[in-house]
Amino acid sequence: MAHSDMTLEARLEQLQQQKWFEPTPQFRERSLVADDAMHREADSDFVAFWERQARELDWQREWTQALDWSNPPFARWFDGGQLNVSHNCLDRHVEAGRGDRVAFHWRGEEGEERDVTYAELLRDVQKLANALRELGVKSGDVVGVYLPMIPEVVVAMLACARIGAPHNVVFGGFSPESVRERMEFSDARVLITADGARRKGRVAAVKSAVDDVMGDLRSLERVIVVRNTGTDAPMTDGRDFFYDELLASAADACPAEPFDAEHPLFILYTSGSTAKPKGILHTSGGYLTQAAFTHKYVFDLKADEDVYWCSADVGWITGHTYIVYGPLANGATSVMYEGAPDYPDKDIWWELVERYKVSLFYTAPTAIRACMKWGVEYPQRRDLSSLRLLGTVGEPINPKAWLWYREVIGSGRCPIVDTWWQTETGAIMISPLPGLTKAKPGSATHPLPGVKAAVLDGNGEEAGAEQGYLALKQPWPAMLRTLYKEPERFIETYWSKYGRDTYFVGDAARCDEDGYFWVIGRVDDVINVSGHRLSTAEVESAIVSHERVAEAAVIGQADEDTGQGITAFVTLQGAQDGTDELVGDIREHVAKRIGKLARPKRVIWADDLPKTRSGKIMRRLLRDIAEGRELGDVTTLRDPDVMAQLSASIARHEDDEG
Ligand code: WT7
């Protein structure tokens, strides 16, 4: 039967039988990596390998020591070297005559288009850098950024980098209360935000909402407001300034001053196993080296020809490394879209691929599954023939979604790079090299050159073919350097299980008979909802802060759309009955505390929670009961009857849902 005569279902089913997926000869012929020379080079001397990659950047002073690992787990890369990150992302391209190249084809929600060139970015970055200095920002001062997906967010980040002020970007989907917390933890002196933000045709006031929670935070001295939606923004005299007015009066030139390779570039808060988010600290030279290297080789970037699009939000590490630093360091042309994937319609992404002739497209498995649900008619409305490579990140991709992506979006012709990494690793660690690697759907395949990964058992021995814990066995340039102001927590979280020279990832994984890595999911109390990382403790603490709640336990439950969904077991105060109205109220409360992304999908009323005699909540039992599994050992429970009551409550819940 000819390929085109087959229904998609039948074709996908047929492909499920296929073990290997090789790049097409056309792709391989032109790919940057077509043999294992780079792997061999890195295997023989990984430090020298990374040094060679670092030389791709402009350094104002050469390093004296490529890697200092004398005090693990505190690594120093390219010590003695000096560079300016914003110079590497902007000036050097403009100086080489590429100032007119488009850095971002920006598309607004209502269809507005703005092409921002490298020269324009450089102009605005210098002005904003000067304005920040005028406002008293010095090297080392933390600057908060809370902005929607507009070009100004890139200007803000690079202006900070230019003057050595670490930025602390908070994803626009987090609530103002989360912003406040993160500004407080990082002692941010300045916050750059917007009057308002647009989402699916509606406008939300941002500045006034920020003001509502930021009132008494002393450390925050200045607020810069980008006029984005024209929403009324209350301005406090002497503290608040409009971005456009600052730029209009700022001096044009801000020479790129050299900073040490280990100068902090940014802090990015992410969820850990406690309610307090972790401030992941990344520095300059090593981070940029690996960001640029991975962006070039994993996406097979030809900066003169390709149009690249990473659909993430800049507020996540994916946006930092693969919207801002990697692509700009490589002089790439990218697409940036302000809106949601289904607004104004479910074909908007494919419209943008056609419009800008996107050749490299990078997104999350959850988005692919949403597209599958919406149906093939949306991508089929558009010409996607410009695409030559597809990528995924954020969570394990199920083989069915992988095959759908390959067939429907990539027409069977584009290699898929399933990239495994974390906020902590700073850059992609395990991924196919698209012209070289034979892919297996659902596997991130192999560690990249310069990266050493292993699957270990509880004692630190190689787990063989068994499932175990993913670990990284040698330092890498883009690794986190510490947790901001919490070095002990840094050691405890990542470097205590296997010792100071082996990084404990927190993911379960398996290495198969062909040496392919399969990342299974988190082993700690971190939940992954649509590729967004949340901690059970953080959500619990938000729920418990609701006045009518006595206690709560939160688990991540398998969900076919979002990977995991949040289920909350909630005990109310006194003898109240749980109502639908109260469910809505609790969800709203969590949205206000953390952000809409943290709202529990299911709320199950519990008279009591399963606890050990020492009072520790047994989440394992909650997961078993929520997913309808046989319950394991319940003899250690203080009150074994709790489980029967919970089963009844879950059954009622399922009845209500119909
Ligand atoms: C966690 C890190 C890396 C940027 C986005 C998420 C999971 C990430 C994959 C993948 C399987 C993946 C892991 C990891 N994860 N990529 N390709 N296959 N799992 O960054 O918020 O720091 O989350 O996301 O569990 O530990 P993050």
XYZ file of C-alpha atoms and ligand atoms in Angstrom:
685
model
C 0.000 0.000 0.000
C 1.328 3.415 -0.904
C 2.210 5.629 2.001
C -0.348 8.301 1.133
C -3.211 5.795 0.863
C -2.803 4.703 4.409
C -4.723 6.331 7.170
C -2.576 8.123 9.689
C -3.563 5.669 12.397
C -2.417 2.715 10.326
C 0.804 4.446 9.408
C 1.580 5.262 13.049
C 0.806 1.717 14.032
C 3.168 0.440 11.373
C 5.895 2.803 12.529
C 5.498 1.564 16.072
C 7.067 -1.667 14.883
C 10.148 0.145 13.631
C 13.058 0.163 16.057
C 15.423 2.716 14.553
C 14.836 6.050 12.903
C 17.792 7.283 10.912
C 18.316 10.746 9.476
C 17.597 10.921 5.752
C 20.649 10.937 3.450
C 19.776 14.537 2.481
C 19.894 15.611 6.104
C 23.008 13.666 6.914
C 24.964 14.963 3.925
C 24.715 18.541 5.060
C 24.735 18.031 8.816
C 27.426 19.557 11.015
C 28.216 16.247 12.683
C 28.243 13.106 10.612
C 30.785 10.974 12.458
C 31.929 10.323 15.996
C 35.125 12.433 15.875
C 33.750 14.926 18.382
C 32.768 12.151 20.777
C 36.232 10.647 20.520
C 37.903 13.984 21.096
C 35.754 14.655 24.177
C 36.263 11.141 25.541
C 40.010 11.483 25.423
C 40.077 14.877 27.197
C 36.764 16.507 28.074
C 38.356 19.651 29.458
C 40.347 20.271 26.286
C 37.184 19.596 24.309
C 35.262 22.276 26.191
C 38.224 24.641 25.859
C 37.993 24.276 22.123
C 34.276 25.132 22.285
C 34.961 28.129 24.531
C 37.331 29.510 21.868
C 34.322 29.974 19.603
C 33.407 32.926 21.833
C 35.132 36.323 22.016
C 37.214 36.566 25.176
C 38.704 39.816 26.351
C 41.215 37.846 28.347
C 42.240 34.221 27.948
C 41.671 31.893 30.912
C 44.546 30.497 32.927
C 42.822 27.317 34.104
C 40.108 25.641 32.037
C 38.586 23.680 34.925
C 39.214 24.016 38.612
C 37.559 21.048 40.336
C 39.789 21.131 43.386
C 36.907 21.998 45.686
C 33.974 19.883 44.488
C 31.077 20.420 44.056
C 32.069 24.052 43.483
C 33.403 24.098 39.937
C 35.204 26.953 38.248
C 35.392 26.967 34.482
C 37.740 29.135 32.407
C 39.124 30.798 35.502
C 41.123 33.928 34.861
C 39.295 34.448 31.574
C 37.146 37.496 30.976
C 34.331 38.142 28.543
C 31.136 40.092 28.155
C 28.115 37.921 27.425
C 26.116 40.659 25.688
C 29.102 41.464 23.469
C 29.148 37.828 22.402
C 25.413 37.866 21.685
C 25.305 41.207 19.876
C 28.369 43.374 19.224
C 30.470 40.730 17.575
C 27.751 39.992 15.026
C 27.188 43.665 14.307
C 30.945 44.253 14.032
C 31.140 41.401 11.525
C 28.639 43.197 9.299
C 25.548 41.255 10.316
C 23.754 44.100 12.096
C 20.821 43.978 9.685
C 20.174 40.323 10.322
C 16.865 39.691 12.052
C 17.376 38.329 15.560
C 13.659 37.910 16.198
C 10.642 37.828 13.968
C 8.232 38.812 16.715
C 4.534 38.130 16.345
C 1.954 39.575 18.717
C -1.274 37.906 19.704
C -3.364 40.161 17.502
C -1.195 39.518 14.468
C 1.203 42.466 14.833
C 4.672 41.819 13.438
C 7.987 43.307 14.464
C 11.345 42.284 13.066
C 14.116 43.105 15.510
C 17.629 43.118 14.062
C 20.905 42.550 15.858
C 21.788 46.237 15.445
C 18.469 47.312 16.966
C 18.900 44.966 19.905
C 22.392 46.306 20.489
C 21.135 49.888 20.380
C 18.396 49.276 22.969
C 20.536 47.061 25.168
C 23.172 49.773 25.468
C 20.572 52.390 26.318
C 18.856 50.252 28.921
C 22.220 49.278 30.384
C 23.054 52.964 30.761
C 19.635 53.654 32.274
C 20.090 50.850 34.803
C 23.443 52.304 35.782
C 21.848 55.745 36.151
C 19.354 54.170 38.529
C 22.233 52.919 40.636
C 22.531 49.328 39.454
C 26.083 48.069 39.807
C 27.795 44.850 38.826
C 26.536 42.094 41.145
C 23.163 43.749 41.900
C 20.195 41.509 41.139
C 17.553 42.766 38.697
C 14.141 41.089 38.558
C 12.358 40.656 35.228
C 8.629 39.902 35.004
C 7.578 40.427 31.428
C 5.452 38.806 28.747
C 6.910 37.375 25.539
C 7.885 40.663 23.945
C 11.281 41.712 22.536
C 11.854 43.953 25.566
C 12.387 40.870 27.714
C 15.477 40.031 25.651
C 16.692 43.622 25.874
C 16.233 43.510 29.653
C 18.213 40.288 30.071
C 21.072 41.398 27.836
C 21.244 44.872 29.402
C 21.734 43.163 32.769
C 24.390 40.896 31.298
C 26.142 43.901 29.791
C 26.714 45.532 33.173
C 27.221 42.341 35.165
C 23.913 42.565 37.039
C 22.517 39.033 37.416
C 18.920 38.855 36.237
C 16.210 36.952 38.011
C 13.456 36.299 35.482
C 10.075 35.132 36.743
C 7.779 33.344 34.272
C 4.794 35.549 33.386
C 2.402 32.761 34.398
C 3.541 32.960 38.009
C 1.485 35.166 40.305
C 2.693 38.528 41.627
C 3.010 36.871 45.050
C 5.536 34.449 43.583
C 7.363 37.390 42.055
C 7.510 39.109 45.400
C 8.898 36.016 47.080
C 11.580 35.651 44.428
C 12.519 39.320 44.581
C 12.788 39.029 48.336
C 14.908 35.853 48.343
C 17.309 37.351 45.807
C 17.434 40.883 47.291
C 16.559 42.295 43.892
C 17.064 46.052 43.745
C 15.178 46.664 40.517
C 12.226 44.983 38.832
C 11.501 45.337 35.131
C 7.864 44.629 34.372
C 4.993 45.751 32.111
C 1.792 47.733 32.473
C -0.177 44.715 31.330
C -0.057 41.436 29.472
C -2.291 39.880 26.843
C -3.553 36.355 26.917
C -6.015 34.948 24.410
C -7.590 38.265 23.587
C -7.840 39.519 27.142
C -5.639 42.032 28.891
C -4.466 41.571 32.470
C -3.076 44.441 34.509
C 0.436 43.546 35.667
C 1.980 46.634 37.240
C -0.962 47.344 39.550
C -1.097 43.669 40.583
C 2.622 43.782 41.345
C 2.133 46.949 43.388
C -0.552 45.224 45.445
C 1.914 42.695 46.816
C 5.231 44.520 46.627
C 4.354 47.419 48.951
C 6.642 46.908 51.916
C 9.552 45.162 50.223
C 12.442 47.453 51.181
C 15.143 45.893 49.039
C 13.268 46.712 45.839
C 14.244 50.288 45.073
C 13.162 50.820 41.481
C 10.528 49.520 39.126
C 10.792 49.915 35.362
C 7.542 49.597 33.424
C 7.312 48.652 29.752
C 4.221 50.172 28.134
C 2.833 47.093 26.472
C -0.950 47.137 26.578
C -1.686 50.731 27.526
C -3.258 49.472 30.742
C -3.365 52.022 33.518
C -0.230 51.617 35.616
C 0.010 53.353 38.979
C 3.453 54.992 39.157
C 5.185 55.955 42.387
C 7.236 59.106 41.958
C 10.954 58.556 42.303
C 10.598 54.756 42.367
C 8.838 53.862 39.119
C 9.980 54.727 35.603
C 8.639 54.018 32.152
C 11.004 51.970 30.010
C 10.510 54.100 26.882
C 11.219 57.311 28.770
C 14.404 55.860 30.255
C 15.582 54.754 26.825
C 14.780 58.126 25.291
C 17.001 59.961 27.753
C 19.785 57.382 28.122
C 23.214 57.763 26.524
C 23.715 55.689 23.362
C 27.012 53.990 24.012
C 27.681 51.507 26.756
C 30.973 49.769 25.999
C 30.963 46.069 26.867
C 33.070 45.762 29.978
C 34.854 42.465 30.580
C 33.664 40.248 33.442
C 35.234 37.161 34.949
C 34.160 33.881 33.433
C 32.670 32.963 36.800
C 30.776 36.232 37.217
C 27.086 35.426 37.956
C 24.933 35.788 34.844
C 21.549 34.924 36.299
C 19.523 33.330 39.038
C 16.493 31.299 38.072
C 14.178 29.968 40.743
C 12.895 26.448 40.308
C 10.952 24.011 42.439
C 12.615 21.524 44.734
C 11.328 19.149 47.353
C 10.482 21.831 49.893
C 8.086 24.746 49.631
C 10.942 27.194 49.160
C 12.064 27.462 45.547
C 15.747 27.009 44.780
C 17.717 29.873 43.272
C 19.765 28.173 40.580
C 22.870 30.258 39.946
C 24.512 30.266 36.532
C 27.698 32.076 35.608
C 29.028 33.549 32.375
C 31.817 31.866 30.389
C 30.970 28.196 30.879
C 27.255 28.738 30.533
C 27.569 30.646 27.268
C 30.055 28.122 25.906
C 27.726 25.182 26.379
C 24.592 27.151 25.414
C 26.176 28.094 22.081
C 27.719 24.677 21.478
C 24.537 22.706 22.112
C 22.339 25.137 20.207
C 24.600 24.826 17.186
C 25.141 21.069 17.118
C 21.907 19.667 18.547
C 19.836 21.794 16.158
C 22.385 21.534 13.342
C 22.205 25.300 13.020
C 23.335 27.055 9.871
C 22.903 30.600 11.079
C 22.923 32.070 7.552
C 20.031 29.942 6.362
C 17.966 28.634 9.206
C 14.981 30.162 10.923
C 14.730 28.728 14.386
C 11.810 28.715 16.773
C 11.685 27.590 20.373
C 8.093 27.871 21.572
C 8.958 28.009 25.290
C 8.556 31.066 27.478
C 11.703 33.040 28.305
C 10.776 32.664 31.976
C 11.952 29.058 31.982
C 15.494 27.793 31.533
C 14.554 26.645 28.021
C 13.836 30.255 27.141
C 17.031 31.524 28.743
C 19.306 29.084 26.949
C 17.442 28.399 23.695
C 15.586 31.643 22.990
C 18.118 34.121 24.283
C 21.705 33.048 24.945
C 22.317 30.089 22.599
C 20.643 31.498 19.478
C 22.037 35.013 19.939
C 25.558 33.776 20.653
C 25.294 31.886 17.365
C 23.879 34.833 15.415
C 20.694 32.950 14.614
C 17.361 34.262 13.348
C 14.474 33.214 15.578
C 10.729 33.502 15.818
C 9.165 34.793 19.022
C 5.441 34.467 19.581
C 3.572 36.325 22.289
C 0.497 34.174 22.479
C -0.928 30.766 23.219
C -0.777 27.861 20.737
C -4.562 27.948 20.221
C -5.097 31.664 19.850
C -6.483 33.144 17.622
C -6.873 29.595 16.299
C -5.321 26.176 16.688
C -3.259 26.581 13.532
C -1.359 29.657 14.690
C 1.932 27.800 15.192
C 1.771 26.305 11.728
C 0.795 29.660 10.279
C 3.991 31.085 11.789
C 6.089 28.189 10.486
C 4.755 28.889 6.993
C 4.995 32.681 7.296
C 8.604 32.797 8.527
C 9.768 29.576 6.837
C 10.830 28.068 10.126
C 13.358 25.285 9.592
C 14.179 24.266 13.189
C 11.316 23.898 15.646
C 11.647 23.103 19.352
C 8.685 22.477 21.643
C 7.347 20.364 24.526
C 5.700 16.921 24.431
C 2.594 18.300 26.132
C 2.124 20.762 23.261
C 2.505 17.958 20.743
C -0.141 15.919 22.551
C -2.488 18.929 22.526
C -1.971 19.253 18.751
C -2.711 15.551 18.311
C -5.974 16.039 20.136
C -6.943 19.054 18.057
C -6.426 17.023 14.909
C -4.337 16.972 11.757
C -6.539 19.491 9.959
C -4.750 22.387 11.645
C -1.190 21.569 10.567
C -2.534 20.418 7.202
C -3.892 23.884 6.487
C -0.347 25.174 6.209
C 2.804 24.592 4.211
C 5.342 23.122 6.612
C 7.907 22.172 3.975
C 10.485 24.609 5.366
C 10.942 22.424 8.464
C 14.061 20.267 8.522
C 14.472 19.404 12.210
C 12.162 19.036 15.212
C 13.010 19.043 18.905
C 11.324 18.271 22.199
C 12.114 19.065 25.801
C 10.655 19.070 29.273
C 9.361 15.591 29.971
C 9.518 12.103 28.549
C 7.760 11.912 25.190
C 5.523 8.920 24.619
C 6.421 7.055 21.406
C 2.999 7.702 19.922
C 3.386 11.479 20.206
C 6.955 11.197 18.883
C 5.733 9.343 15.790
C 2.838 11.742 15.254
C 5.245 14.694 15.463
C 7.565 13.018 12.969
C 4.824 12.092 10.514
C 2.360 14.970 10.713
C 4.630 17.928 11.441
C 7.866 16.614 9.966
C 6.357 14.636 7.025
C 8.609 11.745 7.988
C 11.614 13.719 6.774
C 12.798 15.671 9.847
C 14.965 14.103 12.524
C 13.662 14.596 16.048
C 15.978 15.595 18.870
C 14.558 14.595 22.252
C 16.697 16.736 24.538
C 17.122 15.898 28.201
C 18.388 18.541 30.594
C 17.326 20.653 33.586
C 17.348 24.177 34.964
C 20.391 23.019 36.915
C 22.356 21.686 33.951
C 21.872 24.997 32.093
C 22.088 23.336 28.696
C 21.194 20.138 26.868
C 23.061 17.091 28.214
C 21.519 13.996 26.637
C 20.249 14.226 23.079
C 20.704 12.829 19.609
C 23.096 14.575 17.263
C 20.639 14.768 14.401
C 22.888 13.834 11.488
C 24.555 11.019 13.361
C 22.278 9.342 15.879
C 19.790 6.631 15.044
C 16.798 7.625 17.165
C 14.450 5.424 19.161
C 11.090 7.100 19.862
C 10.911 8.035 23.547
C 14.637 7.901 24.256
C 16.864 10.973 24.572
C 19.546 8.566 23.255
C 23.111 9.404 24.402
C 25.046 11.981 26.399
C 26.466 14.715 24.178
C 30.221 14.981 23.699
C 31.800 16.350 26.880
C 29.035 14.916 29.088
C 29.299 11.742 31.141
C 26.031 10.257 32.380
C 25.226 6.971 34.108
C 22.305 5.114 35.614
C 23.179 4.075 39.164
C 21.556 1.935 41.811
C 21.019 3.080 45.392
C 24.638 2.277 46.269
C 26.169 4.141 43.394
C 26.911 1.042 41.289
C 25.986 0.983 37.600
C 22.420 -0.329 37.399
C 23.058 -2.361 34.226
C 19.785 -2.881 32.376
C 17.753 -2.147 35.525
C 15.963 1.082 36.274
C 18.006 3.343 38.518
C 18.921 6.937 39.220
C 20.342 9.197 36.564
C 23.685 10.732 37.542
C 26.285 12.962 35.896
C 29.817 11.826 36.459
C 31.928 14.805 35.558
C 31.536 18.595 35.757
C 30.258 20.448 32.689
C 30.640 24.128 31.781
C 26.963 25.185 32.096
C 26.399 23.444 35.416
C 24.786 25.405 38.224
C 27.456 26.784 40.524
C 25.381 26.844 43.701
C 21.932 27.616 45.063
C 21.790 31.336 45.645
C 22.590 32.020 49.296
C 22.081 28.318 50.150
C 25.377 26.485 49.491
C 24.550 23.806 52.075
C 21.285 23.021 50.360
C 23.206 22.829 47.064
C 25.505 20.143 48.487
C 22.695 18.321 50.250
C 20.365 18.224 47.230
C 22.739 17.198 44.472
C 26.057 16.053 45.904
C 25.344 13.982 48.979
C 23.737 10.830 47.624
C 26.745 9.776 45.551
C 29.427 12.062 46.943
C 30.945 15.338 45.919
C 31.981 14.368 42.420
C 28.787 12.748 41.133
C 25.750 14.899 40.457
C 22.450 13.378 41.571
C 19.869 14.396 38.974
C 16.626 13.422 40.682
C 15.325 11.477 37.668
C 14.700 7.778 37.344
C 16.211 6.322 34.185
C 17.199 3.156 32.401
C 19.989 2.406 29.968
C 19.022 -0.262 27.422
C 21.056 -2.974 25.734
C 22.099 -0.546 22.988
C 23.296 2.048 25.497
C 20.263 4.316 24.998
C 19.086 6.410 27.947
C 15.399 6.373 28.820
C 14.469 9.049 31.330
C 11.381 7.966 33.226
C 10.483 10.828 35.551
C 11.270 12.465 38.861
C 12.125 10.476 41.951
C 11.640 13.372 44.363
C 8.584 15.414 45.294
C 8.769 17.421 42.121
C 5.800 17.259 39.746
C 6.014 17.945 36.045
C 2.790 19.456 34.674
C 3.041 20.199 30.965
C 6.807 20.426 31.323
C 6.410 22.957 34.144
C 8.142 22.052 37.309
C 6.315 22.349 40.632
C 6.947 21.015 44.085
C 4.308 19.121 46.031
C 5.353 21.005 49.161
C 4.929 24.380 47.461
C 1.385 23.554 46.343
C 0.550 22.046 49.741
C 1.711 25.136 51.522
C -0.457 27.286 49.243
C -3.518 25.096 49.876
C -2.970 25.008 53.620
C -2.788 28.790 53.725
C -6.488 28.802 52.742
C -8.452 29.708 55.847
C -10.746 26.706 55.767
C -8.105 24.066 55.151
C -6.492 22.085 57.959
C -4.130 19.873 56.027
C -3.268 18.917 52.470
C -1.159 16.393 50.607
C -0.403 16.777 46.934
C 0.721 14.205 44.411
C 1.448 14.161 40.721
C -0.930 11.811 38.967
C -0.341 10.439 35.474
C -2.296 12.523 32.964
C -2.515 11.800 29.282
C -2.495 15.468 28.243
C -0.184 17.162 30.696
C 2.136 14.262 31.601
C 1.289 14.694 35.236
C -1.644 16.484 36.827
C -1.936 17.720 40.385
C -4.214 15.837 42.744
C -4.731 17.342 46.184
C -6.047 15.463 49.204
C -7.529 18.072 51.484
C -8.709 17.907 55.087
C -10.955 20.775 56.089
C -11.064 22.469 59.445
C -13.727 21.443 61.920
C -16.734 19.517 60.709
C -17.150 21.192 57.334
C -18.282 19.426 54.225
C -16.347 19.909 51.030
C -18.409 21.574 48.302
C -17.779 22.289 44.625
C -17.695 25.940 45.496
C -14.903 25.330 47.964
C -12.966 23.382 45.326
C -13.171 26.433 43.061
C -12.133 28.633 45.909
C -9.080 26.532 46.760
C -8.026 26.434 43.112
C -8.310 30.227 42.926
C -6.328 30.544 46.117
C -3.488 28.456 44.678
C -3.564 30.507 41.465
C -3.162 33.665 43.511
C -0.354 32.242 45.624
C 1.698 30.526 42.931
C 0.044 30.904 39.539
C -2.659 29.221 37.466
C -0.282 26.477 36.406
C -0.227 25.150 39.999
C -4.001 24.755 40.403
C -4.897 21.197 41.389
C -6.825 19.360 38.722
C -8.508 17.106 41.287
C -9.392 17.906 44.892
C -10.289 14.902 47.023
C -11.752 15.504 50.457
C -10.090 13.483 53.171
C -11.155 13.139 56.793
C -7.570 12.255 57.485
C -4.365 11.546 55.549
C -2.331 8.348 55.638
C 0.529 8.929 58.063
C 3.231 6.893 59.654
C 3.370 6.730 63.425
C 5.895 9.545 63.336
C 3.405 11.675 61.399
C 4.990 11.578 57.950
C 2.457 11.582 55.125
C 2.820 8.468 52.956
C 2.551 9.894 49.477
C 3.246 6.536 47.918
C -0.098 5.275 49.241
C -1.846 8.376 47.961
C -0.371 7.811 44.517
C -1.414 4.147 44.577
C -4.954 4.894 45.614
C -5.387 7.790 43.200
C -4.211 5.703 40.267
C -6.304 2.713 41.332
C -3.395 0.412 42.103
C -3.306 -2.388 44.623
C -2.257 -0.838 47.926
C 1.129 -1.844 49.228
C 2.020 -2.352 52.837
C -0.279 -0.333 55.097
C 0.843 -1.801 58.413
C 3.114 1.129 59.204
C 0.153 3.487 59.130
C -0.920 5.076 62.372
C -4.546 4.525 61.375
C -5.053 1.911 58.630
C -8.764 2.799 58.349
C -7.835 6.051 56.648
C -7.333 4.235 53.362
C -10.880 2.847 53.250
C -12.295 6.289 53.855
C -10.105 7.706 51.069
C -11.229 5.035 48.619
C -14.833 5.958 49.295
C -14.071 9.617 48.782
C -12.314 8.914 45.472
C -15.265 6.803 44.328
C -17.651 9.682 45.132
C -15.378 12.051 43.270
C -15.395 9.835 40.196
C -19.189 9.543 40.321
C -19.493 13.307 40.407
C -17.250 13.627 37.387
C -19.565 11.207 35.598
C 13.189 17.944 34.523
C 13.832 19.289 34.520
C 15.119 21.347 30.536
C 14.196 22.416 30.327
C 12.777 22.161 30.696
C 12.572 21.518 32.034
C 12.361 16.474 32.913
C 13.362 17.475 30.824
C 13.304 15.789 29.463
C 13.356 14.828 28.405
C 12.498 13.243 29.888
C 12.797 15.364 30.705
C 13.292 15.725 33.852
C 14.182 16.814 34.386
N 12.843 16.448 31.535
N 13.635 17.087 29.573
N 13.801 15.150 27.177
N 12.952 13.571 28.673
N 12.406 14.097 30.915
O 13.483 21.984 32.994
O 11.964 22.560 34.877
O 14.404 22.136 35.286
O 12.845 20.259 34.691
O 12.329 17.818 33.386
O 12.535 15.155 34.873
O 14.784 16.508 35.620
P 13.185 21.797 34.512
